[in-house]
Short mmCIF file of C-alpha atoms in Angstrom, two decimals:
data_model
loop_
_atom_site.label_atom_id
_atom_site.label_comp_id
_atom_site.label_asym_id
_atom_site.label_seq_id
_atom_site.Cartn_x
_atom_site.Cartn_y
_atom_site.Cartn_z
CA UNK W 1 82.01 85.64 107.62
CA UNK W 2 78.37 86.67 108.02
CA UNK W 3 77.47 84.31 105.19
CA UNK W 4 79.30 81.46 106.94
CA UNK W 5 77.34 82.16 110.16
CA UNK W 6 74.05 82.16 108.20
CA UNK W 7 73.21 85.75 109.11
CA UNK W 8 72.69 86.55 105.38
CA UNK W 9 71.69 84.24 102.54
CA UNK W 10 74.01 85.55 99.80
CA UNK W 11 77.33 87.28 99.51
CA UNK W 12 77.22 91.08 99.04
CA UNK W 13 80.10 90.65 96.56
CA UNK W 14 77.67 89.18 94.03
CA UNK W 15 76.51 92.72 93.16
CA UNK W 16 80.05 94.04 92.73
CA UNK W 17 81.08 94.31 89.09
CA UNK W 18 84.33 92.61 88.28
CA UNK W 19 86.93 94.84 86.62
CA UNK W 20 87.20 94.27 82.89
CA UNK W 21 90.52 92.96 81.63
CA UNK W 22 91.76 94.68 78.50
CA UNK W 23 92.58 92.16 75.79
CA UNK W 24 95.45 93.48 73.70
CA UNK W 25 96.17 92.05 70.28
CA UNK W 26 99.68 90.68 69.98
CA UNK W 27 101.87 92.75 67.62
CA UNK W 28 103.22 90.73 64.71
CA UNK W 29 105.87 91.43 62.11
CA UNK W 30 104.91 91.30 58.45
CA UNK W 31 106.83 89.39 55.79
CA UNK W 32 107.82 92.59 54.03
CA UNK W 33 109.45 93.91 57.21
CA UNK W 34 111.36 90.66 57.76
CA UNK W 35 112.52 90.89 54.14
CA UNK W 36 113.78 94.43 54.73
CA UNK W 37 115.79 93.20 57.71
CA UNK W 38 117.23 90.30 55.72
CA UNK W 39 118.10 92.65 52.86
CA UNK W 40 120.12 94.72 55.32
CA UNK W 41 122.23 91.60 55.98
CA UNK W 42 123.29 91.03 52.38
CA UNK W 43 127.04 90.68 52.07
CA UNK W 44 129.96 88.36 52.74
CA UNK W 45 131.20 89.79 56.03
CA UNK W 46 130.97 87.60 59.12
CA UNK W 47 128.53 89.95 60.85
CA UNK W 48 126.15 90.02 57.87
CA UNK W 49 126.18 86.24 57.50
CA UNK W 50 125.67 85.75 61.24
CA UNK W 51 122.85 88.27 61.54
CA UNK W 52 120.94 86.77 58.61
CA UNK W 53 121.15 83.31 60.18
CA UNK W 54 119.86 84.61 63.53
CA UNK W 55 116.94 86.49 61.95
CA UNK W 56 115.97 83.50 59.82
CA UNK W 57 116.02 81.17 62.83
CA UNK W 58 113.85 83.55 64.86
CA UNK W 59 111.35 83.95 62.02
CA UNK W 60 111.36 80.29 61.01
CA UNK W 61 111.03 78.64 64.42
CA UNK W 62 109.28 81.19 66.65
CA UNK W 63 111.74 80.46 69.45
CA UNK W 64 112.38 82.66 72.46
CA UNK W 65 115.33 85.04 72.37
CA UNK W 66 117.00 83.17 75.23
CA UNK W 67 116.60 79.83 73.43
CA UNK W 68 118.22 81.12 70.25
CA UNK W 69 120.98 82.92 72.17
CA UNK W 70 121.81 79.81 74.21
CA UNK W 71 122.20 77.48 71.23
CA UNK W 72 125.40 75.45 71.21
CA UNK W 73 127.18 74.03 68.19
CA UNK W 74 126.06 70.57 69.33
CA UNK W 75 122.43 71.69 69.14
CA UNK W 76 122.58 72.10 65.36
CA UNK W 77 122.11 69.03 63.16
CA UNK W 78 122.21 70.00 59.49
CA UNK W 79 122.01 66.36 58.43
CA UNK W 80 118.40 66.54 59.62
CA UNK W 81 118.04 70.35 59.34
CA UNK W 82 117.06 70.68 63.00
CA UNK W 83 118.01 72.65 66.09
CA UNK W 84 117.69 71.46 69.68
CA UNK W 85 116.21 74.13 71.96
CA UNK W 86 116.60 74.08 75.74
CA UNK W 87 113.35 75.69 76.89
CA UNK W 88 112.02 76.95 80.18
CA UNK W 89 111.77 74.47 83.01
CA UNK W 90 114.29 72.10 81.39
CA UNK W 91 111.78 71.32 78.64
CA UNK W 92 113.83 70.53 75.55
CA UNK W 93 112.47 70.23 72.03
CA UNK W 94 113.85 69.67 68.56
CA UNK W 95 112.59 71.93 65.77
CA UNK W 96 113.01 71.50 62.03
CA UNK W 97 114.49 74.32 59.95
CA UNK W 98 113.15 75.38 56.58
CA UNK W 99 115.46 75.10 53.53
CA UNK W 100 116.38 78.81 53.43
CA UNK W 101 117.12 78.89 57.15
CA UNK W 102 119.18 75.70 56.98
CA UNK W 103 121.25 77.12 54.11
CA UNK W 104 121.76 80.36 56.04
CA UNK W 105 122.95 78.47 59.14
CA UNK W 106 125.25 76.32 57.01
CA UNK W 107 126.75 79.46 55.49
CA UNK W 108 127.26 80.91 58.96
CA UNK W 109 128.99 77.76 60.19
CA UNK W 110 131.47 78.02 57.31
CA UNK W 111 132.17 81.66 58.19
CA UNK W 112 132.41 80.75 61.88
CA UNK W 113 135.13 78.18 61.16
CA UNK W 114 137.55 81.06 60.47
CA UNK W 115 136.64 83.05 63.59
CA UNK W 116 139.25 83.44 66.34
CA UNK W 117 136.75 81.99 68.84
CA UNK W 118 135.99 78.91 66.75
CA UNK W 119 136.85 76.60 69.67
CA UNK W 120 133.98 77.94 71.83
CA UNK W 121 130.95 75.64 72.18
CA UNK W 122 128.52 78.53 71.69
CA UNK W 123 126.86 78.76 68.28
CA UNK W 124 126.78 82.55 67.97
CA UNK W 125 130.04 84.47 68.23
CA UNK W 126 130.62 88.18 68.75
CA UNK W 127 132.40 90.10 66.00
CA UNK W 128 135.14 91.39 68.27
CA UNK W 129 137.05 89.30 70.73
CA UNK W 130 136.98 85.61 71.45
CA UNK W 131 133.56 85.57 73.09
CA UNK W 132 130.01 84.41 72.41
CA UNK W 133 127.18 86.69 71.34
CA UNK W 134 124.82 86.87 74.31
CA UNK W 135 121.06 87.50 74.30
CA UNK W 136 121.56 91.20 74.94
CA UNK W 137 123.94 91.36 71.97
CA UNK W 138 121.26 89.83 69.72
CA UNK W 139 118.73 92.30 71.09
CA UNK W 140 121.00 95.24 70.22
CA UNK W 141 121.74 93.77 66.80
CA UNK W 142 118.04 93.55 65.98
CA UNK W 143 117.54 97.14 67.06
CA UNK W 144 120.36 98.30 64.79
CA UNK W 145 119.06 96.25 61.88
CA UNK W 146 115.61 97.72 62.38
CA UNK W 147 116.95 101.25 62.31
CA UNK W 148 118.92 100.58 59.13
CA UNK W 149 115.99 98.90 57.42
CA UNK W 150 113.44 101.48 58.54
CA UNK W 151 111.42 98.94 60.53
CA UNK W 152 110.15 100.09 63.91
CA UNK W 153 109.90 98.02 67.07
CA UNK W 154 112.07 95.11 66.02
CA UNK W 155 112.57 92.54 68.78
CA UNK W 156 112.82 88.77 68.83
CA UNK W 157 109.46 88.10 70.44
CA UNK W 158 107.58 89.63 67.49
CA UNK W 159 108.52 86.63 65.36
CA UNK W 160 107.22 84.34 68.10
CA UNK W 161 103.94 86.27 68.02
CA UNK W 162 103.89 86.03 64.24
CA UNK W 163 104.57 82.29 64.22
CA UNK W 164 101.62 81.63 66.53
CA UNK W 165 99.43 84.12 64.62
CA UNK W 166 100.08 82.45 61.25
CA UNK W 167 99.68 78.95 62.71
CA UNK W 168 96.26 79.79 64.15
CA UNK W 169 95.27 81.72 61.02
CA UNK W 170 95.95 78.60 58.96
CA UNK W 171 93.79 76.54 61.33
CA UNK W 172 96.73 74.65 62.87
CA UNK W 173 96.24 72.36 65.86
CA UNK W 174 96.71 74.05 69.25
CA UNK W 175 98.44 71.03 70.78
CA UNK W 176 101.00 70.91 67.98
CA UNK W 177 101.64 74.64 68.37
CA UNK W 178 102.25 74.17 72.09
CA UNK W 179 104.85 71.49 71.36
CA UNK W 180 106.61 73.57 68.72
CA UNK W 181 106.83 76.68 70.88
CA UNK W 182 107.49 74.96 74.19
CA UNK W 183 104.27 75.92 75.98
CA UNK W 184 102.72 73.87 78.76
CA UNK W 185 99.50 75.90 79.20
CA UNK W 186 96.87 76.48 76.53
CA UNK W 187 96.40 80.02 77.89
CA UNK W 188 99.32 81.14 75.72
CA UNK W 189 98.04 79.89 72.34
CA UNK W 190 94.64 81.42 73.11
CA UNK W 191 96.33 84.72 73.89
CA UNK W 192 98.52 84.60 70.80
CA UNK W 193 95.63 83.41 68.66
CA UNK W 194 93.53 86.50 69.37
CA UNK W 195 95.14 88.50 66.57
CA UNK W 196 94.58 85.62 64.15
CA UNK W 197 90.92 85.44 65.16
CA UNK W 198 90.57 89.17 64.58
CA UNK W 199 92.15 88.87 61.14
CA UNK W 200 89.89 85.95 60.19
CA UNK W 201 86.88 88.02 61.25
CA UNK W 202 88.04 90.89 59.04
CA UNK W 203 88.34 88.54 56.05
CA UNK W 204 84.79 87.27 56.68
CA UNK W 205 83.54 90.84 56.97
CA UNK W 206 85.18 91.77 53.66
CA UNK W 207 83.69 88.73 51.86
CA UNK W 208 80.21 89.43 53.20
CA UNK W 209 80.39 93.16 52.54
CA UNK W 210 79.28 93.97 56.07
CA UNK W 211 79.26 97.68 56.74
CA UNK W 212 79.15 98.62 53.04
CA UNK W 213 75.49 98.04 52.18
CA UNK W 214 74.60 101.69 51.81
#
C-alpha cells in the first residue's frame, strides 16, 4: 500500500528470499521388476490371465489406474490393437497396444467369455461373484503381486512415471507424450522428465570420466 501511495520507491518484499521448492525425482519401475510381476502371473487360471493383462496394459500404455479400471469391453479393438481411454475432463484418447500386450488381452477375453459375469459391459471382472473389478481391486492385486514377486512399492502410477521417463530418455517429443498420456499442461512432462534428465546426465558423466581423474 505504501508503494502504491508513492511513500517508498520499491517493495520491501524484494529482499525476502523465496522458499526453495524441493524437486523430487519421480520413482520408476525397472524392466526386471515388471518381469518378476509378470512371472508371478504365469498359469492358466482366470486370475493369472487377468492380472497379466492388467499389468501389461499399465506398463505398455502408461495410463492412469482409473482409466484402466474403467475400461469397457467396447473400448477394446483387437482388430487395430487399440484401447479407448476416457481421461480426465472428458478427454478421450485411443492408444495402440504392443504385440505382447494385445496377445495378453486377447487371452484374457477368451478366459472372460466363460466367466459368470460375462454379460457385464466392464472389461475387468472380479474372481468371485458377478461383479466388475474396481480400481481399488486392481490396487490390492498389484500390492499382492508385488509381495509375491519380492518387488516393493508396486502401484499403477509407477508405470506411468516409467513411460514418461523412457519417452524423454529416448528424446521423444513432449507434445506427442502429452497426447499419449492425456495431459493438457506441459508442467507434467517437465516434472516426469526430471528423472530422465538426471539419468542422461549420469550417462554423460560416465562417458567423460568426470569425478574419476585422480
